[in-house]
Amino acid sequence: MACGRSELELYVHLPFCVRKCRYCDFLSGPQYAKGPYLEALEREIASYGPAAEDFRVRSIFFGGGTPSLLTPQEWEELAGVIRAHYMIDAGAEITAEANPGTLDREKLRCLKELGVNRLSLGLQSVRDEELRLLGRIHSYDDFLRTWEAVGEAGFTNRNVDLMQALPGQNLAECLESVRTVAELGPEHISAYSLIIEEGTPFYELYAGGEGLPSEDTEREMVHETAALLASYGYEHYEISNYARPGRECRHNLGYWTGVPYLGFGMGAASLFGGERRSNCRDYERYVRLAGSREACEDVTEWDRKSQMEEMMFLGLRLVRGVSEETFAGRFGVTMQEVYGPVIERFAGLGLLETREGRLRLTERGMDVSNAVMAEFLLEETDG
Amino acid sequence: MGQIPQDHIRNFCIIAHIDHGKSTLADRILEKTGTLTAREMQEQVLDNMELERERGITIKAQTVRIIYRAKNGEEYIFNLIDTPGHVDFNYEVSRSLAACEGAILVVDAAQGIEAQTLGNVYLALDANLEIMPVINKIDLPSAEPERVRNEIEDIIGLEAHDAPLISAKNGINIEEVLEQIVEKIPAPQGDPEGPLKALIFDSVYDPYKGVIVFCRIVDGSVRKGTKVRFMATGAQEEIVEVGFFGAGQFIPCEELSAGMVGYLTASLKDVRDTRVGDTVTEADRPCAEALPGYKKVLPMVYCGMYPADGAKYPDLRDALEKLQLNDASLQYEPETSVALGFGFRCGFLGLLHLEIIQERLEREYNLDLVTTAPSVIYKIYKTNGEVLEITNPTNMPDPSEIEHMEEPFVSAEIMVTTEFVGAIMKLCQERRGVYLGMEYLEETRALLKYELPLNEIIYDFFDALKSRSRGYASFDYDFKGYVKSSLVKLDILINREEVDALSFIVHADGAYERARKMCEKLKEEIPRQLFEVPIQAAIGSKIIARETVKAYRKDVLAKCYGGDITRKKKLLETQKEGKKRMHQVGNVEIPQKAFMSVLKLDIE
């Protein structure tokens, strides 16, 4: 391990999809041409190499879109560029997202050889009728075949994504997916509640909330999911994430704890060089400008105030919460001095608690975490 | 301009029901006499406040001088005094009428006579004006000029056989109106040599000239340098400028003499020195007695006005001060509310006046306001013999100290087509109306007479009247007097804390119904909070209604994707901003509109 160097994470956005899902508002879809994009992406990755010279990469995340749509040749080229410009820890967590039906044995072997050691599979549901409703391209059987191949290829760090509170879904149907997946035994499970996003076909259908499970049902699904997964040995460690001990997603933990990261690809966000920024979201513009300062948007200084706010509102996403000691050590003031009244108020309402020197959300606090987190934003004059 | 012989002056106003075409006729007169060309003229010059134009009503009196060359070859000076068209401003109307010798009565050829038409005609008759009827909108397919002509003769008793049949909108027969003004409206007959006697019928504040007093010279004359006295207020000043009213501008002149209508300025800084209805005379040579009819106008309706953002309190104070310069009938004094902070208790002539002031504050002064429920003035006779007049329910003493209470009543006249008589009678009954009688004006229309408690008509009576008559009812009222009444104060408790801004006084018989409606409405308006919030209505310590706002179950962003922290933070910022627009009462956030929504409880 290269001691003395700071840690860094890399995110690589691959927006390609076979088809756009009906709920999805990510920057992804079937319309983006691979060739020019990958060329721009590799140019961008290379251009930040010198700036990251003194960093060692502790995790890489290939997200999408559907990264598994890349061919083995494309994967090799991309990995080659990354290796050429960044120092990657021997034990780094390297994750690729994949959709069932887009992975074959050859591609899995290739990924394995390139050093990918974690796969995140977008299943969403084990019920085919729900998969059709969501507009997914695969059936549950397709997933099972992929799952088997993933195991055979020797991947032992696997996440399965599930989506809950789907239109028309009841509690039993929701838990059927959870139980079925837990039985398969992946190391990590993400269980997200569906969010109806503007600009999606689902928005047209469900923006009014009709046809969706009620808030009460949705919360029941979330709580029952946690209980069920606990019985299978999964620990609830973040609002929507569960893992076997030691198998938390390291890359995401980095986001919540202020580890610097470089995001490559259109729309990708970075925390680097004392600022937060995002790449432009327009394909043509990105392809033209990738790697230049002009491609960056929404640049904001990562100042003391932002760091304080983020340590709180991001740290509270984690079940373990935020360490008072870390806060004081980093900022030279205690959490109590900055946030005393807010903490007291929410503790009084049973939404926050302090355990073993860490401030965290209670179970009920998790349900209404936005209301709590919003109060950790500081006025200009605070801090 | 030298002295104008009085027999060449005609001072008149135009009276009409809303929408019958008063302003359009005024525009056409200006256009035909060349006072303004069509091109210069915006729609309806006389209604020059944005708000007036939008609502199609006149709020402030407007006046314009017109030169007309008649068919007999002579030139005449017309002074057209446009009057406010709403019952709230009846007093201003009566003073404007007193400045005239005649009135043009505009009646819609399709709709005929309405309650407001009658109200205005009676005011004009009281002022001894010559009334000259004109039948408008004769080009409408539904026009029935002959029926309306008979109506004018039968109902009002005015000679109408030669009433001009016109279309103000399309400029039909306007000359005939102008000729009849010369023929029918009497010339003024003041004494030009007598001591100065002038009637104030309006005043406005101008940042450069100070207070500009609109007046009608009855006797004598006034010029720059004349030392004048305002007889009711006693203020004395030297005249700085006199002049007359061009279209939309003030035109200075040498002298205003008997029979003329114009303005004068002195170094007056306070409109309260120049009350509408007061008489202006010479300080050194005063007239023997003031003109009759002056009365101090008193507000009838009160409410609290608070800036939504507490930091805007000084802005609200400045804005009220400026509005009062143009509107002496607006009253205000500072008050504080536990729930709303610092604000003002404001007094208005009526609900329309209140709404107009509120809208002007919001639009012209860019203020975001929270308005409490309007209240009337209640008289409280205490057991110790003291008598209180309260305008804010919060100031009501403990019931044990009250011997009895009185509330103001009005005499109301409602004109309605016969098919809706039942519905309107039911409404008046619900509002504790005392039925006085009904007259059939003709086969299809009736005039209902009621006595109604003022506090029952200051909420949503107009809306209810319109909705239950499909817009056909019209309504007019006059203050009648105070009547002993069984009243209680209803308090609202949110999360067990009393919210002073929501308290109000209500008749004991209606208290339960009102309490229930209030709680239901508040439950709709108060967003779910992090905890359960009880909403209770109480009389004294007795809870008479209750609703509960359930705690919300969920407010969580499940997915926070791809390290896009900036987006997540923006969402939280928006959420925090949203809370700033709420009023914090204890631990509960109450949105601004919750305070106002309880004013519109549609009790049916």
XYZ file of N, CA and C in Angstrom, chain A residues 11 64 97 192 197 215-216 218-219 240 255-256 261 269 276 306 309 313 317 345-346 349 351 364 366-371 373-375 377 379, chain B residues 528-531 550-570 572-576 579-580 584 587 589:
210
model
N -15.544 7.604 -10.055
C -16.848 7.172 -10.560
C -16.840 7.327 -12.071
N -24.367 3.463 -14.190
C -25.051 3.777 -15.443
C -26.406 4.387 -15.242
N -21.905 -1.909 -12.351
C -23.336 -2.188 -12.369
C -23.654 -3.017 -13.596
N -34.648 0.254 -2.437
C -35.085 1.648 -2.564
C -36.590 1.724 -2.717
N -40.419 10.576 -10.413
C -39.636 11.725 -10.855
C -40.298 12.420 -12.040
N -48.518 6.119 2.207
C -47.320 6.370 3.012
C -47.173 5.322 4.110
N -48.292 5.026 4.744
C -48.247 4.057 5.846
C -47.765 2.697 5.346
N -46.032 2.120 2.666
C -44.646 2.235 2.232
C -43.699 2.109 3.430
N -44.046 2.786 4.521
C -43.188 2.714 5.721
C -43.172 1.295 6.290
N -31.148 3.094 2.734
C -31.713 2.076 1.843
C -30.790 0.882 1.607
N -18.783 8.532 -0.158
C -19.633 9.697 -0.428
C -20.151 10.317 0.867
N -20.542 9.448 1.804
C -21.192 9.959 3.027
C -20.191 10.528 4.032
N -13.606 12.491 -4.518
C -13.828 11.595 -5.659
C -13.856 12.389 -6.947
N -20.610 13.870 -10.909
C -20.224 14.856 -9.900
C -18.867 14.503 -9.311
N -16.900 21.298 -5.099
C -17.826 20.330 -5.678
C -18.187 20.826 -7.061
N -19.889 24.254 4.339
C -20.391 23.094 3.598
C -19.913 21.798 4.225
N -21.959 21.084 7.351
C -23.322 20.673 7.001
C -23.327 19.254 6.456
N -25.512 16.065 7.469
C -26.669 15.525 6.747
C -26.321 14.299 5.908
N -27.233 9.800 7.122
C -27.792 8.733 6.282
C -27.351 7.361 6.800
N -33.857 19.704 20.145
C -35.245 19.716 19.710
C -35.636 18.359 19.111
N -34.798 17.838 18.224
C -35.150 16.574 17.576
C -35.006 15.379 18.523
N -38.170 15.175 20.254
C -39.253 14.598 19.449
C -38.990 13.125 19.143
N -36.443 11.821 17.436
C -35.962 11.584 16.074
C -34.448 11.415 16.015
N -37.674 6.086 13.800
C -38.666 7.063 13.361
C -37.967 8.257 12.665
N -35.363 8.121 10.823
C -35.053 7.691 9.452
C -36.238 7.965 8.525
N -37.455 7.725 9.038
C -38.660 7.907 8.219
C -38.807 9.344 7.748
N -38.361 10.282 8.587
C -38.571 11.703 8.263
C -37.217 12.424 8.197
N -36.230 11.707 7.684
C -34.862 12.231 7.774
C -34.673 13.576 7.085
N -35.418 13.848 5.995
C -35.229 15.135 5.314
C -35.526 16.303 6.248
N -36.620 16.175 7.018
C -37.004 17.257 7.923
C -35.902 17.509 8.944
N -32.567 16.563 8.563
C -31.331 16.987 7.876
C -31.391 18.453 7.469
N -32.567 18.903 7.015
C -32.685 20.293 6.552
C -32.265 21.263 7.647
N -32.512 20.886 8.891
C -32.194 21.797 9.993
C -30.694 21.823 10.305
N -28.581 22.485 7.954
C -28.004 23.501 7.076
C -27.838 24.770 7.907
N -27.103 28.935 8.540
C -27.252 30.270 7.947
C -25.850 30.772 7.613
N -49.158 18.348 7.620
C -48.794 17.388 8.654
C -47.403 17.697 9.180
N -47.228 17.505 10.443
C -45.959 17.857 11.079
C -45.252 16.574 11.516
N -44.165 16.756 12.214
C -43.408 15.601 12.697
C -44.131 14.877 13.813
N -45.179 15.524 14.346
C -45.915 14.906 15.442
C -47.394 15.239 15.257
N -52.739 14.538 11.612
C -51.869 13.394 11.906
C -50.417 13.732 11.595
N -49.529 13.079 12.287
C -48.099 13.262 11.986
C -47.817 12.664 10.618
N -46.905 13.269 9.865
C -46.584 12.609 8.595
C -45.667 11.435 8.865
N -45.776 10.466 7.975
C -45.102 9.197 8.193
C -43.730 9.189 7.540
N -43.583 10.003 6.506
C -42.438 9.764 5.655
C -41.949 11.060 5.029
N -40.673 11.288 5.126
C -40.052 12.409 4.421
C -38.594 12.026 4.258
N -38.353 11.218 3.268
C -37.019 10.654 3.152
C -36.654 10.504 1.685
N -35.416 10.808 1.368
C -34.931 10.627 0.017
C -34.192 9.295 -0.002
N -34.871 8.261 -0.528
C -34.314 6.926 -0.434
C -32.993 6.837 -1.190
N -33.021 7.360 -2.408
C -31.843 7.182 -3.238
C -31.096 8.500 -3.350
N -29.803 8.445 -3.145
C -28.995 9.640 -3.301
C -27.881 9.205 -4.212
N -28.044 9.500 -5.488
C -27.321 8.773 -6.502
C -26.016 9.405 -6.922
N -25.056 8.557 -7.210
C -23.837 8.965 -7.912
C -23.088 10.114 -7.276
N -23.205 10.273 -5.970
C -22.420 11.306 -5.312
C -22.885 12.718 -5.645
N -24.117 12.863 -6.174
C -24.589 14.205 -6.496
C -25.124 14.880 -5.228
N -24.191 15.292 -4.401
C -24.524 15.860 -3.096
C -25.163 17.234 -3.258
N -24.723 17.954 -4.300
C -25.227 19.312 -4.514
C -26.738 19.300 -4.708
N -27.214 18.320 -5.472
C -28.647 18.241 -5.717
C -29.402 17.956 -4.417
N -28.858 17.021 -3.656
C -29.476 16.658 -2.386
C -29.531 17.884 -1.467
N -28.456 18.640 -1.472
C -28.411 19.813 -0.600
C -29.433 20.858 -1.046
N -29.582 21.004 -2.357
C -30.579 21.962 -2.858
C -31.980 21.579 -2.391
N -32.757 19.990 0.311
C -32.874 20.315 1.731
C -33.015 21.826 1.940
N -32.289 22.597 1.122
C -32.390 24.057 1.229
C -33.800 24.531 0.911
N -34.374 23.954 -0.161
C -35.741 24.310 -0.524
C -36.686 24.009 0.627
N -36.463 22.851 1.234
C -37.302 22.444 2.355
C -37.175 23.439 3.516
N -35.949 23.864 3.769
C -35.738 24.793 4.881
C -36.336 26.170 4.565
N -40.015 26.361 5.169
C -40.396 26.501 6.570
C -40.363 27.945 7.031
N -39.480 28.723 6.385
C -39.390 30.128 6.789
C -40.674 30.876 6.490
N -44.355 30.070 13.178
C -44.097 29.100 14.218
C -44.956 29.432 15.442
N -44.354 24.518 18.720
C -43.557 23.658 17.853
C -44.175 23.479 16.477
N -45.715 24.517 12.758
C -45.579 25.486 11.680
C -46.918 25.678 10.997
